[in-house]
Coordinates of C-alpha atoms and ligand atoms in Angstrom, one line a residue:
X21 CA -39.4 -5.5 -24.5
X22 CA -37.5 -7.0 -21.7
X23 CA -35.5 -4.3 -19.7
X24 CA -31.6 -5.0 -20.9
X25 CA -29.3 -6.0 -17.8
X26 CA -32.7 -7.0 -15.3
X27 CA -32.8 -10.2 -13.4
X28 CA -35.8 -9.5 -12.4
X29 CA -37.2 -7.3 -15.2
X30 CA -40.8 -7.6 -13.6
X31 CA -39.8 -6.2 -10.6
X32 CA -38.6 -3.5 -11.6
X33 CA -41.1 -2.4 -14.7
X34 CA -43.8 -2.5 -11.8
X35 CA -41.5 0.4 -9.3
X36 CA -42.5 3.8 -11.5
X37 CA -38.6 4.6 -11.2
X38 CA -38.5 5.1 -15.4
X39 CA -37.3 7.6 -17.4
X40 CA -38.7 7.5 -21.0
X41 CA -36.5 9.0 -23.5
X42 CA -36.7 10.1 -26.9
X43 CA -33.6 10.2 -28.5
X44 CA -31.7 11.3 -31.8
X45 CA -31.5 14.8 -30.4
X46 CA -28.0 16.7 -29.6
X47 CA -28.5 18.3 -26.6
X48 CA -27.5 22.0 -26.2
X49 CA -27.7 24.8 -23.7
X50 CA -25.7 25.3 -20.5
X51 CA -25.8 23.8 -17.0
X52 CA -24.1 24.2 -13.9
X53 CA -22.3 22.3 -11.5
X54 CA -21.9 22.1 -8.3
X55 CA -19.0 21.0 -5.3
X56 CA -18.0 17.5 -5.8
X57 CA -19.6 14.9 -4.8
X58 CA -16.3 12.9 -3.8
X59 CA -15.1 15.7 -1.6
X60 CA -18.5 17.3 -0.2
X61 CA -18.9 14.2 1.8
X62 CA -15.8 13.8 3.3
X63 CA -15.7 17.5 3.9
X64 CA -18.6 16.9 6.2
X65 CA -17.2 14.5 8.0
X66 CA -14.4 16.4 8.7
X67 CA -16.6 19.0 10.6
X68 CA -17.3 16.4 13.0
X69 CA -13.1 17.1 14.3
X70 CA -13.2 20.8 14.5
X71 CA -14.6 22.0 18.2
X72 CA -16.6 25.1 16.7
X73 CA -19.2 25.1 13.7
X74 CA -18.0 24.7 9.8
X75 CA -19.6 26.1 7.0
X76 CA -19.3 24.6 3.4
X77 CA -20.6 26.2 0.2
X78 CA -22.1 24.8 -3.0
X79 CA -23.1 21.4 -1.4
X80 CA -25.3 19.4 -4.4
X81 CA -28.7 17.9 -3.4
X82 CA -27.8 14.2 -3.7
X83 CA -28.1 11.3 -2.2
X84 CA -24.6 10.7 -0.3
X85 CA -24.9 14.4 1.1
X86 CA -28.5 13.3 2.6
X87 CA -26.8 9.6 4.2
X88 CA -24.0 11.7 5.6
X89 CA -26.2 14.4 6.7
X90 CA -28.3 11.5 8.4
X91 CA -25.4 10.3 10.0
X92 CA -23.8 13.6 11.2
X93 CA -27.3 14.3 12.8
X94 CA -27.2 10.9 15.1
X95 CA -23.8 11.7 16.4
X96 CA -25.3 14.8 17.6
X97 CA -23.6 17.4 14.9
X98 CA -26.1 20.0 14.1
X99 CA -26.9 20.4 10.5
X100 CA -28.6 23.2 9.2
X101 CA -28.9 25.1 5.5
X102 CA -27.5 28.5 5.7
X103 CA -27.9 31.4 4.0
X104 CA -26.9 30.7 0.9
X105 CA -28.7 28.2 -1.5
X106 CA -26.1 24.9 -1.0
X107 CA -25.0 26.3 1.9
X108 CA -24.8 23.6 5.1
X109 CA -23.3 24.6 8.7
X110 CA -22.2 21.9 11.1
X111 CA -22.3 22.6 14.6
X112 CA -20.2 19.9 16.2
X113 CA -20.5 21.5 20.1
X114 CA -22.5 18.0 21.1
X115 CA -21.2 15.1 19.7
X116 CA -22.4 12.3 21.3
X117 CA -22.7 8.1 20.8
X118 CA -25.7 6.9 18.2
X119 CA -27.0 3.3 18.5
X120 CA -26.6 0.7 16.4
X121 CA -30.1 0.3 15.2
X122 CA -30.1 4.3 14.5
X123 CA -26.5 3.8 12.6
X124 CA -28.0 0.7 10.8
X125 CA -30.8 2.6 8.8
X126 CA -27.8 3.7 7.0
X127 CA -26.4 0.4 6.1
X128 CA -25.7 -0.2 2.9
X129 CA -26.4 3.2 1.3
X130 CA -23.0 5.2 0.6
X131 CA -19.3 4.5 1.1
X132 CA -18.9 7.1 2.9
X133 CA -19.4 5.8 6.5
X134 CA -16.5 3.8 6.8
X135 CA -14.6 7.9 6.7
X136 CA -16.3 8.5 10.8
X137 CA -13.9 5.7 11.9
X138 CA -11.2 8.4 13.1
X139 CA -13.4 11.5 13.5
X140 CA -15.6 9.5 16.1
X141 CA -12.6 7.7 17.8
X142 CA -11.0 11.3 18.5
X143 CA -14.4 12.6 19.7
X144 CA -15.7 9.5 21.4
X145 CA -13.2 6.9 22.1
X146 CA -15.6 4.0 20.4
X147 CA -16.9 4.1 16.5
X148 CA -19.7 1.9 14.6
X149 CA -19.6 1.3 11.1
X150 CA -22.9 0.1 9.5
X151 CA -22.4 -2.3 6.3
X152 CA -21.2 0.4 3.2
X153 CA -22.9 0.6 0.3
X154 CA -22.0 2.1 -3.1
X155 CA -21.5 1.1 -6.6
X156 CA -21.4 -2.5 -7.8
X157 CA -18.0 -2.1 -9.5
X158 CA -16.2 -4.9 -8.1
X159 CA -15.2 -6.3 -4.8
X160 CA -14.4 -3.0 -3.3
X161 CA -12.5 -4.4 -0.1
X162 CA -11.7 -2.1 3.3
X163 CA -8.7 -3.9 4.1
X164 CA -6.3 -0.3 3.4
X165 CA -8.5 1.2 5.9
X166 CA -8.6 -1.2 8.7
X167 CA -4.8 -1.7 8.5
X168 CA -4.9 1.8 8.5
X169 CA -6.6 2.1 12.0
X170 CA -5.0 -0.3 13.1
X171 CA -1.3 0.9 12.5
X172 CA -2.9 4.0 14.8
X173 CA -3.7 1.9 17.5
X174 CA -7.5 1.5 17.2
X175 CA -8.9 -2.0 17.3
X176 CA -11.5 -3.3 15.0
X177 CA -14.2 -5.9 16.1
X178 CA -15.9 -7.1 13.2
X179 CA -19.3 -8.0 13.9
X180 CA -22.5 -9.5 11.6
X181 CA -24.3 -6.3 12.3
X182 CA -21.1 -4.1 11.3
X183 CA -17.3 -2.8 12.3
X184 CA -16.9 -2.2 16.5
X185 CA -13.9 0.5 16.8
X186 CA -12.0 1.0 19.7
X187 CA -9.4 3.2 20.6
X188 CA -8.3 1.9 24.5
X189 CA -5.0 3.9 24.3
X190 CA -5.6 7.1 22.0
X191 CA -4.1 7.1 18.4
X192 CA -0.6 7.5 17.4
X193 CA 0.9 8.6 14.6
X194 CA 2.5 5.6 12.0
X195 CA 4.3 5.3 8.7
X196 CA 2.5 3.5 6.7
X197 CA 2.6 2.6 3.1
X198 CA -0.5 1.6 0.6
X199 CA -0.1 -1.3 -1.0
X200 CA -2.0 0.9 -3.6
X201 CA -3.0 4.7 -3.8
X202 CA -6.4 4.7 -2.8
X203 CA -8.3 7.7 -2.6
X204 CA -10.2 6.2 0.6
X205 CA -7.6 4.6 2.8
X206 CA -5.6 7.9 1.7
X207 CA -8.7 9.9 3.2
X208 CA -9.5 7.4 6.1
X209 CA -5.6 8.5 7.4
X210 CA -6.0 12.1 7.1
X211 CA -8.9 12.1 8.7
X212 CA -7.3 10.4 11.5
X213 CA -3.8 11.5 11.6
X214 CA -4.7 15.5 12.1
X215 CA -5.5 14.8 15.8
X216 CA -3.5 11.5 16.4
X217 CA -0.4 12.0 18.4
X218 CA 2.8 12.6 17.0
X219 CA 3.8 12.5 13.0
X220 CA 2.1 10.2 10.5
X221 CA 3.7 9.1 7.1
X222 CA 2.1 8.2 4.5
X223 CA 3.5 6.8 1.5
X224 CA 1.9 5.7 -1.9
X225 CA -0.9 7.9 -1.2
X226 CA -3.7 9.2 -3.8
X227 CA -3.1 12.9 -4.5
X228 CA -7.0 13.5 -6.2
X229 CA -8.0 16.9 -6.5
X230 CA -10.8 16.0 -3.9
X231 CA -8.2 15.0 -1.5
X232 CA -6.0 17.8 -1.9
X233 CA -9.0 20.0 -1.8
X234 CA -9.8 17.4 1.7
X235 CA -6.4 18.8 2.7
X236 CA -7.0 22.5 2.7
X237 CA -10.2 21.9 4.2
X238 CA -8.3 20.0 7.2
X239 CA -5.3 23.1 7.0
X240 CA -8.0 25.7 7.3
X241 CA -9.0 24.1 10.5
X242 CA -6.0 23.7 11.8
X243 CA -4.3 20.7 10.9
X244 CA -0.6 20.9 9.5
X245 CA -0.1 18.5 6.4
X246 CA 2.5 18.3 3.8
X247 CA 2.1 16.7 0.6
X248 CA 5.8 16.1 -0.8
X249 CA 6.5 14.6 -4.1
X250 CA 5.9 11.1 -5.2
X251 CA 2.9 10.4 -3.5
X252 CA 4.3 11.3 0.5
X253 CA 2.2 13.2 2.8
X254 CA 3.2 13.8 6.0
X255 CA 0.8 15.3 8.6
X256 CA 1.8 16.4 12.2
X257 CA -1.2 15.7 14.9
X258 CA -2.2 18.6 16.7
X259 CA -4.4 17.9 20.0
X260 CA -7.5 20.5 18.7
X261 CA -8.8 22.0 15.6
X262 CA -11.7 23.8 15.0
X263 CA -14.3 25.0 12.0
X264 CA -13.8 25.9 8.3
X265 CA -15.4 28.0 6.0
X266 CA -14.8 26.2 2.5
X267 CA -16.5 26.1 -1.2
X268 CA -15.3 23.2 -2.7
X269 CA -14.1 22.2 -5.6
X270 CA -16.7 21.5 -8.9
X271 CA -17.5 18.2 -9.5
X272 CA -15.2 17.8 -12.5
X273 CA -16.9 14.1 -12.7
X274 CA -20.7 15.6 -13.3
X275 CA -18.6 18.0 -15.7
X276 CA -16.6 15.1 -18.0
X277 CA -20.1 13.1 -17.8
X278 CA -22.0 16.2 -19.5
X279 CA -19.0 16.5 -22.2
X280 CA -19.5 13.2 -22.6
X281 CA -23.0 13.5 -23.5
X282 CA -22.4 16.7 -25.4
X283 CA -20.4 14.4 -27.7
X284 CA -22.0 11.6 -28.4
X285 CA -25.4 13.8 -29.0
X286 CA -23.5 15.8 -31.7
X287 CA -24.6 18.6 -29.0
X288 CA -23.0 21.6 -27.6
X289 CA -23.2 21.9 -23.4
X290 CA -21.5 24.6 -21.6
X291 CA -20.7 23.2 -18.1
X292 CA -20.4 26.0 -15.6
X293 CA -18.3 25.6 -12.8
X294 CA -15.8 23.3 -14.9
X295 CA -12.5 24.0 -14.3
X296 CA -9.7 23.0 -17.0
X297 CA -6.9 22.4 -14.0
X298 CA -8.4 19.3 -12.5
X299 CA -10.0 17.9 -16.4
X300 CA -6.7 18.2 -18.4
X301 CA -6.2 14.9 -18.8
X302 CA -9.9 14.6 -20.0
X303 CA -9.8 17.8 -22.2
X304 CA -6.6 16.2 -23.7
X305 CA -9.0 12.8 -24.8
X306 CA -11.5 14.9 -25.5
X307 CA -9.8 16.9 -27.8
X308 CA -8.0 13.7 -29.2
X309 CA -11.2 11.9 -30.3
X310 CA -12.7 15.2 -32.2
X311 CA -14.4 16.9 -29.8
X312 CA -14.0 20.7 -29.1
X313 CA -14.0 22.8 -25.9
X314 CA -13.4 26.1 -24.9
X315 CA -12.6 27.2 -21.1
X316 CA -14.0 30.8 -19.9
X317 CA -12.5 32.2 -17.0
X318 CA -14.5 33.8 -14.4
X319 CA -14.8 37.4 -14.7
X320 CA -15.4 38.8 -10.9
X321 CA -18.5 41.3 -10.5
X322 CA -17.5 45.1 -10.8
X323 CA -18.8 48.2 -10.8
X324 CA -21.8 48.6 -13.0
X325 CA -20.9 44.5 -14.0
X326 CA -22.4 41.6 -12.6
X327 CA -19.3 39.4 -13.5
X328 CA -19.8 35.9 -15.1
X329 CA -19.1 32.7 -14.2
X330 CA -16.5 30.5 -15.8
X331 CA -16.7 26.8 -17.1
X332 CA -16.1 24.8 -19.9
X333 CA -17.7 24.6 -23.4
X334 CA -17.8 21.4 -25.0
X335 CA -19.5 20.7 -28.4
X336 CA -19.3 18.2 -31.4
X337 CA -17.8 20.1 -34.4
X338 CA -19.5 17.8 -37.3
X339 CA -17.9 15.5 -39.1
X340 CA -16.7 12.1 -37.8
X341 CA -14.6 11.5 -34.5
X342 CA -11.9 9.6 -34.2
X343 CA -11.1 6.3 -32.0
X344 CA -8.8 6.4 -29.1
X345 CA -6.8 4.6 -27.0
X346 CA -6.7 5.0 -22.9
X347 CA -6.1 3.7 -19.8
X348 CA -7.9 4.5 -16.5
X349 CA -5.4 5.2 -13.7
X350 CA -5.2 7.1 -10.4
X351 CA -4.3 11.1 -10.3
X352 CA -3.2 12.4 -12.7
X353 CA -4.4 10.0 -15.1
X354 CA -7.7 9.5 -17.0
X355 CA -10.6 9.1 -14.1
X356 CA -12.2 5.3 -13.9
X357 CA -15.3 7.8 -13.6
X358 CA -15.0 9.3 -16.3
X359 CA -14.4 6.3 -18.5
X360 CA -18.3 4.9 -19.3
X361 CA -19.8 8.2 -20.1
X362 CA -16.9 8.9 -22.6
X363 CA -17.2 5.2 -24.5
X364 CA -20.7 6.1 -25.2
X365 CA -19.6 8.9 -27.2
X366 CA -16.3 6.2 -28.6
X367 CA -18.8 4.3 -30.0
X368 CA -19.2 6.9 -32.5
X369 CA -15.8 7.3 -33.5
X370 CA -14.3 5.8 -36.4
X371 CA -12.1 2.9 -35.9
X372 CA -11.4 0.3 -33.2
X373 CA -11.1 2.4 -29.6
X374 CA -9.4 0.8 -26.5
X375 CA -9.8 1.0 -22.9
X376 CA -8.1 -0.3 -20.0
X377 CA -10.0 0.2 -16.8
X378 CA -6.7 -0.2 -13.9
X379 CA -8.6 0.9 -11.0
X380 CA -11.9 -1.4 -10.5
X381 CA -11.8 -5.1 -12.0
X382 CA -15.3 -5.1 -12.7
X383 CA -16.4 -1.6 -14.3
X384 CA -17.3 -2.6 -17.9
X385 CA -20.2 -5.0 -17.2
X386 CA -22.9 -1.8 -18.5
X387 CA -21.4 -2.4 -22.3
X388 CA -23.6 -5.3 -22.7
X389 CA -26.0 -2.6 -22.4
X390 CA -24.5 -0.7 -25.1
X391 CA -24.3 -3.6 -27.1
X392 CA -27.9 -4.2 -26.9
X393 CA -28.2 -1.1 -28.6
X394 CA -26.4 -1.8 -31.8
X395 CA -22.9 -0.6 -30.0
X396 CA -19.7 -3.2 -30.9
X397 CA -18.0 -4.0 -27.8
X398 CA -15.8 -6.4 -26.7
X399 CA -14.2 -7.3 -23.4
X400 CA -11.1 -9.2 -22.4
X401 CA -9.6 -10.0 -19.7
X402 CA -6.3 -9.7 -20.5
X403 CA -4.1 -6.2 -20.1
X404 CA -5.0 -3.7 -23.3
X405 CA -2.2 -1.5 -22.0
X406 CA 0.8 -0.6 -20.4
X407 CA 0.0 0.5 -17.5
X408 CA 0.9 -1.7 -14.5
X409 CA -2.2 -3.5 -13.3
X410 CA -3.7 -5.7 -10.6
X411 CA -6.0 -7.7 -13.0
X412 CA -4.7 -9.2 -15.8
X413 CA -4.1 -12.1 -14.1
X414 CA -6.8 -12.7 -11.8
X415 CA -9.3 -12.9 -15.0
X416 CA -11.4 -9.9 -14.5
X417 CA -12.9 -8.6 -17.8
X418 CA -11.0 -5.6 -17.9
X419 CA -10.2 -4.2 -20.9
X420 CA -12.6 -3.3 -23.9
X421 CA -12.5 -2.6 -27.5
X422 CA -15.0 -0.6 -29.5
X423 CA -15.4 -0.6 -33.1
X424 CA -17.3 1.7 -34.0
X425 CA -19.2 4.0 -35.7
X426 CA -22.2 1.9 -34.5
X427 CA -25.7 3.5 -35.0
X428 CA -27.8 3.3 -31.3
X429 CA -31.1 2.2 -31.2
X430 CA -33.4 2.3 -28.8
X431 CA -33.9 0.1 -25.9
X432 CA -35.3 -0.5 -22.2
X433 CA -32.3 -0.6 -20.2
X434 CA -32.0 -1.4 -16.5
X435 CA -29.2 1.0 -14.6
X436 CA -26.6 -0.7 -13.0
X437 CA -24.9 1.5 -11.1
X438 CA -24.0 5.5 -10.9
X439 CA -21.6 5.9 -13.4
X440 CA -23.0 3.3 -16.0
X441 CA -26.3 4.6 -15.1
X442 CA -24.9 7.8 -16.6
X443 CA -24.0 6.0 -19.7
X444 CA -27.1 4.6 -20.0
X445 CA -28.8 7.5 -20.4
X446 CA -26.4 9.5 -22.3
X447 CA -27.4 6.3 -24.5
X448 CA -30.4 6.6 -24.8
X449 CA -30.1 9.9 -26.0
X450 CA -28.0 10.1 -28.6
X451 CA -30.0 6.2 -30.0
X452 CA -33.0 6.7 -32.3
X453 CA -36.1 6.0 -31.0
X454 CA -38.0 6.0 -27.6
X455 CA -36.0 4.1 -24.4
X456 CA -37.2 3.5 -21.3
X457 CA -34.6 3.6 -18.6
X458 CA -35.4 1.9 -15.7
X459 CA -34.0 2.8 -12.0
X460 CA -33.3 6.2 -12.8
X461 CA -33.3 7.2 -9.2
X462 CA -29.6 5.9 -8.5
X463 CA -28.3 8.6 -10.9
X464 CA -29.9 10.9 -8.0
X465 CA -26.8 9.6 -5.8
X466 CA -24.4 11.7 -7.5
X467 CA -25.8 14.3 -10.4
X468 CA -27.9 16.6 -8.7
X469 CA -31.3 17.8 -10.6
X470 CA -30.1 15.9 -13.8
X471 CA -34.2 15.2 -15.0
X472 CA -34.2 19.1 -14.6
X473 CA -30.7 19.6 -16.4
X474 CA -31.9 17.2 -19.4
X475 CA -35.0 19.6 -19.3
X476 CA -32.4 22.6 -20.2
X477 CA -30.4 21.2 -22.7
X478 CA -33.2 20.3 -24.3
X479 CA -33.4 16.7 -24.4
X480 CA -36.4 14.9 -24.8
X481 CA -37.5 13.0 -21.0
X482 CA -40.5 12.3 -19.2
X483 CA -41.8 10.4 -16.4
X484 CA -44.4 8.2 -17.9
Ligands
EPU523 N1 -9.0 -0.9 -2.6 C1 -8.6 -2.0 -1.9 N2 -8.6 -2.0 -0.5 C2 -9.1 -0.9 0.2 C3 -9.5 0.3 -0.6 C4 -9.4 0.2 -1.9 O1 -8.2 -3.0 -2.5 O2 -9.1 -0.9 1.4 C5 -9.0 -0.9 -4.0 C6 -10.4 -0.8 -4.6 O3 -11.0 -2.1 -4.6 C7 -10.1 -0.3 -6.0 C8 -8.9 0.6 -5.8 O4 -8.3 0.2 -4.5 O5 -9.7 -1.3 -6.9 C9 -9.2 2.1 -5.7 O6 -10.3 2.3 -4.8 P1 -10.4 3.7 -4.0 O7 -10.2 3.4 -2.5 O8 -9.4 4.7 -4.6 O9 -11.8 4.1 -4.2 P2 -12.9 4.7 -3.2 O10 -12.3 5.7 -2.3 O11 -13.8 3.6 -2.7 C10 -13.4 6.9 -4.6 C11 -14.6 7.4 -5.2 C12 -15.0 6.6 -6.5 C13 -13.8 6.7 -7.4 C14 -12.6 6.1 -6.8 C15 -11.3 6.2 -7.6 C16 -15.8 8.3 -3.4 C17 -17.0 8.3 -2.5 N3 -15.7 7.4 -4.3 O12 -13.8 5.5 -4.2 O13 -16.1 7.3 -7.1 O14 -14.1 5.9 -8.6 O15 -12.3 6.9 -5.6 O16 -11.1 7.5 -8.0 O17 -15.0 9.2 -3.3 C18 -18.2 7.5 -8.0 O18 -18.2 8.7 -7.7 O19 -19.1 7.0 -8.7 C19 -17.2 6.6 -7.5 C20 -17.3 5.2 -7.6

């Protein structure tokens, strides 16, 4: 069988990166999860402004933690594991310049480089920025970012090799409006307005739990930022700040991905760590379609009591679920992230379900995947939805419809990208039959120990 979704199936069926799958089973047990990817990286970055050592709890073993780890270490940050398992402290007491070839092994593996611009131009007066990586999920411009710098008085040099960042007269703060609320550019300004001179505005900004959790991490070092209503921050630059102490907040997408696959397994997943605040808008879907949950809280240890930890049960109740209709948006809305591990599960729900991705033009390409499976997808370009959006007319297939119930069947599937990657395999393991799931390591970037996670829930894996 040729690998679904491979232009160059060969290629890949020769690299050993398989997983083969043997599906039809629900899964069931609990897992845990642990900080969130989306904030754990940028928190580390953030150490690289404070002028004495940070310590951050809970940090997952996955691949943007390594890059940025790798990246931290060059600048001359000190990274070491602490006492506790997940545990990383920073010592940021030698920051110095890396060169370009050093920075350039980096290129092209994670976003997350383009967040150093203002940390190293406070500490060093002079950034490079390798060539950023990440998801295939559209064009994913920097533009918000660079205007961003800019508006603080840095200049950007953009060269072949990567972005030259210069700050010749200090940064300043600005007002500054994004043309849209992205959780980057939003990030890129905090991270340079803390120590920038003077007040910075920001208007249309994303309010993510990651970034709010980026917030306290920057207030616990020192920083003074206020988030007012309708999307305002407003942070006031203060010349010095030093370490943190933080455990962040659970990785509510690993959480929603494992509820996902819960449902469309007919399983029953306890996801520890979960926390109802930042998933309502998930819960409220998930519930909607005919799926169940229950939250427990944390009970602290005691006397004589070990305590337990909280999270989030999810399960399929029997019977049939019911089709949907959503729309991916920024916070508070339904998570783009969280939207290809859920239609798995929607193409198991009765009726016709619709989805309207509003934050990346090009995040639906993995349901041809699906499709090859025995799923009924279709995808238009045109606006499924009334949520104001930037693609309906520039043609992006952005919207899909699922009819469903469908019945999977197996496949060889090749894995796009994180998220769809996800999907993939939550596929594979609710189809019938044996899959073989090609490029398996990508899902390493963002769900820590997921082959040993499958292994406790049950599910039926193995390296060939
Ligand atoms: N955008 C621009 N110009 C910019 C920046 C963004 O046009 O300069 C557009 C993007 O093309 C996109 C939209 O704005 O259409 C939103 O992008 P955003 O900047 O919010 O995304 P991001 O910061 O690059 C983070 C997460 C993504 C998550 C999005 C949305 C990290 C490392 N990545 O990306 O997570 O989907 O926010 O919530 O935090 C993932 O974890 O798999 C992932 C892709």
């Amino acid at each position: 069988m040729t690998p679904h979704g491979s232009t160059d199936a060969l290629e890949v069926a020769l690299t050993n990166d398989v997983l083969v799958v043997h599906g039809g089973s629900p899964l069931q047990g609990r897992i845990r999860v642990r900080g969130a990817k989306n904030l754990v990286s940028k928190a580390m970055v953030a150490a690289l402004l404070g002028d004495s050592p940070s310590r951050l709890f809970d940090v997952p073993k996955i691949r943007d933690v390594e890059v940025v780890r790798g990246l931290l270490g060059l600048h001359g940050v000190k990274v070491s594991d602490g006492q506790e398992n997940g545990e990383l402290v920073f010592d940021p007491a030698n920051v110095e310049s890396a060169s370009t070839d050093q920075i350039n092994v980096h290129a092209g593996s994670s976003r997350i480089p383009i967040l150093f611009c203002g940390p190293l131009l406070h500490r060093l007066g002079h950034a490079f920025i390798p060539d950023l990586g990440g998801c295939h999920i559209g064009p994913r411009p920097i533009d918000f970012h660079l205007q961003a710098l800019r508006e603080f008085g840095a200049t950007v040099d953009k060269t072949p090799e990567g972005l030259h960042l210069s700050a010749p007269n200090g940064l300043h703060g600005t007002k500054f409006a994004l043309p849209y609320p992205s959780v980057g550019a939003t990030e890129q300004v905090l991270l340079t307005a803390v120590m920038a001179e003077g007040v910075t505005e920001l208007r249309n900004a994303a309010v993510e739990p990651e970034i709010i959790d980026l917030i306290c991490v920057l207030q616990k070092m020192g920083a003074i930022i206020k988030v007012h209503t309708d999307r305002v921050i407003e942070i006031q630059g203060v010349p010095k700040l030093h370490g943190y102490t933080h455990r962040p907040i659970p990785d509510r997408i690993e959480a929603a991905s494992w509820a996902a696959a819960a449902l469309a397994t007919r399983g029953h997943v306890e996801v520890l760590g979960a926390q109802q605040a930042d998933m309502m808008t998930f819960l409220n879907v998930f519930r909607s379609v005919g799926g169940e949950y229950e939250v427990t809280d944390t009970r602290p240890p005691r006397l004589g009591d070990a305590g337990q930890e909280g999270g989030i049960r999810f399960w399929h109740p029997g019977g049939e679920l019911h089709a949907t209709a959503l729309e991916t948006d920024v916070h508070p809305g339904f998570m783009t992230d969280w939207q290809q591990p859920l239609v798995v599960a929607l193409t198991q729900a009765r009726g016709l379900s619709i989805v309207h991705e509003t934050v990346y033009e090009q995040r639906l390409g993995y349901t041809e995947a699906l499709n090859s499976m025995g799923a009924n997808i279709q995808v238009y370009r045109d606006c499924l939805g009334g949520t104001p959006c930037r693609f309906g007319r520039r043609n992006f297939k952005h919207s899909a419809v699922i009819a469903g119930p469908s019945k999977l069947h197996a496949a060889d599937l090749v894995i796009p990208d994180l998220r769809a990657g996800f999907s993939h395999l939550i596929a594979a393991l609710a189809a019938e039959g044996t899959s073989r799931v090609y490029g398996v390591d990508l899902i390493n970037r963002g769900y820590e120990d997921f082959e040993a996670k499958l292994a406790d829930l049950g599910a039926h894996v193995e390296r060939p």
